[in-house]
Amino acid sequence: MLILLLACAEPEPEGPCPVWADEAVADGVLDNAHDCGTWTLAVDERLYVNVYIEEIEVPCSDVIGEGIERPYEPAYTNMSNDAPKWTYDFHGASPIELTEITITCEEGTEWHARVHVPAP
């Protein structure tokens, strides 16, 4: 009987986000708390992402899907009133149904988002 139950169990979701948040409108600045969200970003609209890191000056890299551009290098800050972070500036470049952004830092921090860029 146990074998039958195991055979009928749903498979574990794959990927970095087993559950993606519901679609929402990007309204300025996002941070790690908005990880695994789905956002709507108009063509030429900007989306700022703050990725807080655990160690000072740890480098991060990003993978950006079609329809999104990062025209500027990320900015690193470590102010006394805030934790160390990288701030990314993404732009909606061209219409696309759904694309993904992934930011991965060497100390293990990850940030993921799905973005919809509707046609104007």
PDB file of C-alpha atoms in Angstrom, residues 7-120:
ATOM      1  CA  ALA A   7       3.759   6.242  -6.822  1.00  0.00           C
ATOM      2  CA  CYS A   8       0.778   8.623  -6.747  1.00  0.00           C
ATOM      3  CA  ALA A   9       2.563  11.429  -4.913  1.00  0.00           C
ATOM      4  CA  GLU A  10       3.103  14.628  -6.851  1.00  0.00           C
ATOM      5  CA  PRO A  11       6.716  15.207  -7.898  1.00  0.00           C
ATOM      6  CA  GLU A  12       8.726  17.872  -6.108  1.00  0.00           C
ATOM      7  CA  PRO A  13       8.762  21.167  -8.042  1.00  0.00           C
ATOM      8  CA  GLU A  14      12.042  21.796  -9.828  1.00  0.00           C
ATOM      9  CA  GLY A  15      14.101  24.943  -9.966  1.00  0.00           C
ATOM     10  CA  PRO A  16      15.076  27.599  -7.463  1.00  0.00           C
ATOM     11  CA  CYS A  17      11.485  28.626  -6.677  1.00  0.00           C
ATOM     12  CA  PRO A  18       9.154  25.735  -5.871  1.00  0.00           C
ATOM     13  CA  VAL A  19       6.332  28.289  -5.517  1.00  0.00           C
ATOM     14  CA  TRP A  20       6.253  31.564  -7.433  1.00  0.00           C
ATOM     15  CA  ALA A  21       4.390  34.501  -5.912  1.00  0.00           C
ATOM     16  CA  ASP A  22       1.282  35.780  -7.693  1.00  0.00           C
ATOM     17  CA  GLU A  23       1.693  38.377 -10.428  1.00  0.00           C
ATOM     18  CA  ALA A  24       2.100  41.913  -9.142  1.00  0.00           C
ATOM     19  CA  VAL A  25       2.995  45.287 -10.570  1.00  0.00           C
ATOM     20  CA  ALA A  26       6.557  46.434 -10.000  1.00  0.00           C
ATOM     21  CA  ASP A  27       6.362  49.737  -8.181  1.00  0.00           C
ATOM     22  CA  GLY A  28       9.900  50.872  -7.605  1.00  0.00           C
ATOM     23  CA  VAL A  29      12.432  49.015  -5.501  1.00  0.00           C
ATOM     24  CA  LEU A  30      12.407  45.306  -4.646  1.00  0.00           C
ATOM     25  CA  ASP A  31      14.631  43.466  -2.223  1.00  0.00           C
ATOM     26  CA  ASN A  32      15.333  39.906  -1.067  1.00  0.00           C
ATOM     27  CA  ALA A  33      11.892  39.787   0.575  1.00  0.00           C
ATOM     28  CA  HIS A  34      10.389  39.835  -2.926  1.00  0.00           C
ATOM     29  CA  ASP A  35      12.411  36.845  -4.095  1.00  0.00           C
ATOM     30  CA  CYS A  36      10.525  34.439  -6.384  1.00  0.00           C
ATOM     31  CA  GLY A  37       7.969  37.058  -7.368  1.00  0.00           C
ATOM     32  CA  THR A  38       6.297  37.607 -10.722  1.00  0.00           C
ATOM     33  CA  TRP A  39       6.283  41.204 -11.925  1.00  0.00           C
ATOM     34  CA  THR A  40       4.785  43.228 -14.762  1.00  0.00           C
ATOM     35  CA  LEU A  41       7.233  45.760 -16.179  1.00  0.00           C
ATOM     36  CA  ALA A  42       6.285  48.052 -19.087  1.00  0.00           C
ATOM     37  CA  VAL A  43       8.662  48.710 -21.963  1.00  0.00           C
ATOM     38  CA  ASP A  44      11.096  51.461 -20.829  1.00  0.00           C
ATOM     39  CA  GLU A  45       9.993  51.083 -17.182  1.00  0.00           C
ATOM     40  CA  ARG A  46      12.708  50.521 -14.573  1.00  0.00           C
ATOM     41  CA  LEU A  47      12.884  47.940 -11.818  1.00  0.00           C
ATOM     42  CA  TYR A  48      15.421  48.408  -9.014  1.00  0.00           C
ATOM     43  CA  VAL A  49      16.449  45.314  -7.084  1.00  0.00           C
ATOM     44  CA  ASN A  50      18.371  45.427  -3.792  1.00  0.00           C
ATOM     45  CA  VAL A  51      20.149  42.149  -3.108  1.00  0.00           C
ATOM     46  CA  TYR A  52      21.342  42.076   0.504  1.00  0.00           C
ATOM     47  CA  ILE A  53      24.418  39.936   1.058  1.00  0.00           C
ATOM     48  CA  GLU A  54      25.820  38.227   4.142  1.00  0.00           C
ATOM     49  CA  GLU A  55      29.469  39.183   3.629  1.00  0.00           C
ATOM     50  CA  ILE A  56      31.065  42.511   2.711  1.00  0.00           C
ATOM     51  CA  GLU A  57      31.894  43.071  -0.974  1.00  0.00           C
ATOM     52  CA  VAL A  58      30.964  39.577  -2.109  1.00  0.00           C
ATOM     53  CA  PRO A  59      30.586  39.604  -5.905  1.00  0.00           C
ATOM     54  CA  CYS A  60      27.309  38.640  -7.556  1.00  0.00           C
ATOM     55  CA  SER A  61      26.401  37.704 -11.109  1.00  0.00           C
ATOM     56  CA  ASP A  62      23.125  37.852 -12.974  1.00  0.00           C
ATOM     57  CA  VAL A  63      21.334  35.975 -15.728  1.00  0.00           C
ATOM     58  CA  ILE A  64      18.735  38.075 -17.529  1.00  0.00           C
ATOM     59  CA  GLY A  65      16.131  36.645 -19.886  1.00  0.00           C
ATOM     60  CA  GLU A  66      14.911  38.157 -23.142  1.00  0.00           C
ATOM     61  CA  GLY A  67      12.917  41.391 -22.971  1.00  0.00           C
ATOM     62  CA  ILE A  68      14.910  42.776 -20.018  1.00  0.00           C
ATOM     63  CA  GLU A  69      18.118  44.822 -20.058  1.00  0.00           C
ATOM     64  CA  ARG A  70      20.577  45.913 -17.385  1.00  0.00           C
ATOM     65  CA  PRO A  71      22.091  49.078 -18.882  1.00  0.00           C
ATOM     66  CA  TYR A  72      24.269  49.883 -15.836  1.00  0.00           C
ATOM     67  CA  GLU A  73      26.620  47.861 -13.686  1.00  0.00           C
ATOM     68  CA  PRO A  74      25.146  46.998 -10.259  1.00  0.00           C
ATOM     69  CA  ALA A  75      26.085  49.438  -7.473  1.00  0.00           C
ATOM     70  CA  TYR A  76      27.518  48.143  -4.186  1.00  0.00           C
ATOM     71  CA  THR A  77      26.796  49.966  -0.934  1.00  0.00           C
ATOM     72  CA  ASN A  78      27.568  49.250   2.724  1.00  0.00           C
ATOM     73  CA  MET A  79      26.238  52.182   4.722  1.00  0.00           C
ATOM     74  CA  SER A  80      26.147  52.286   8.508  1.00  0.00           C
ATOM     75  CA  ASN A  81      22.327  52.393   8.528  1.00  0.00           C
ATOM     76  CA  ASP A  82      21.838  49.481   6.098  1.00  0.00           C
ATOM     77  CA  ALA A  83      23.286  46.031   5.423  1.00  0.00           C
ATOM     78  CA  PRO A  84      25.708  45.476   2.538  1.00  0.00           C
ATOM     79  CA  LYS A  85      23.859  45.152  -0.758  1.00  0.00           C
ATOM     80  CA  TRP A  86      24.050  45.260  -4.523  1.00  0.00           C
ATOM     81  CA  THR A  87      21.486  47.436  -6.313  1.00  0.00           C
ATOM     82  CA  TYR A  88      20.507  46.417  -9.835  1.00  0.00           C
ATOM     83  CA  ASP A  89      18.692  48.609 -12.362  1.00  0.00           C
ATOM     84  CA  PHE A  90      16.684  46.575 -14.898  1.00  0.00           C
ATOM     85  CA  HIS A  91      14.693  48.012 -17.807  1.00  0.00           C
ATOM     86  CA  GLY A  92      11.820  46.551 -19.797  1.00  0.00           C
ATOM     87  CA  ALA A  93      13.387  46.407 -23.270  1.00  0.00           C
ATOM     88  CA  SER A  94      10.880  44.596 -25.468  1.00  0.00           C
ATOM     89  CA  PRO A  95       7.544  42.803 -25.064  1.00  0.00           C
ATOM     90  CA  ILE A  96       7.754  39.236 -23.812  1.00  0.00           C
ATOM     91  CA  GLU A  97       5.161  36.993 -22.186  1.00  0.00           C
ATOM     92  CA  LEU A  98       7.395  35.780 -19.366  1.00  0.00           C
ATOM     93  CA  THR A  99      11.134  35.890 -18.733  1.00  0.00           C
ATOM     94  CA  GLU A 100      13.350  35.317 -15.717  1.00  0.00           C
ATOM     95  CA  ILE A 101      16.039  37.203 -13.816  1.00  0.00           C
ATOM     96  CA  THR A 102      18.443  35.355 -11.522  1.00  0.00           C
ATOM     97  CA  ILE A 103      21.071  36.973  -9.312  1.00  0.00           C
ATOM     98  CA  THR A 104      23.581  34.684  -7.593  1.00  0.00           C
ATOM     99  CA  CYS A 105      26.235  35.816  -5.115  1.00  0.00           C
ATOM    100  CA  GLU A 106      29.392  33.916  -4.203  1.00  0.00           C
ATOM    101  CA  GLU A 107      28.455  33.578  -0.499  1.00  0.00           C
ATOM    102  CA  GLY A 108      25.199  31.817  -1.405  1.00  0.00           C
ATOM    103  CA  THR A 109      22.600  34.588  -1.673  1.00  0.00           C
ATOM    104  CA  GLU A 110      20.207  34.103  -4.593  1.00  0.00           C
ATOM    105  CA  TRP A 111      17.402  36.297  -5.943  1.00  0.00           C
ATOM    106  CA  HIS A 112      14.907  35.156  -8.586  1.00  0.00           C
ATOM    107  CA  ALA A 113      12.053  36.845 -10.415  1.00  0.00           C
ATOM    108  CA  ARG A 114       9.774  36.254 -13.366  1.00  0.00           C
ATOM    109  CA  VAL A 115       8.910  39.315 -15.418  1.00  0.00           C
ATOM    110  CA  HIS A 116       6.141  39.974 -17.937  1.00  0.00           C
ATOM    111  CA  VAL A 117       6.753  42.858 -20.356  1.00  0.00           C
ATOM    112  CA  PRO A 118       3.437  43.522 -22.152  1.00  0.00           C
ATOM    113  CA  ALA A 119       3.231  45.019 -25.636  1.00  0.00           C
ATOM    114  CA  PRO A 120       2.574  48.791 -25.525  1.00  0.00           C
TER     115      PRO A 120
END
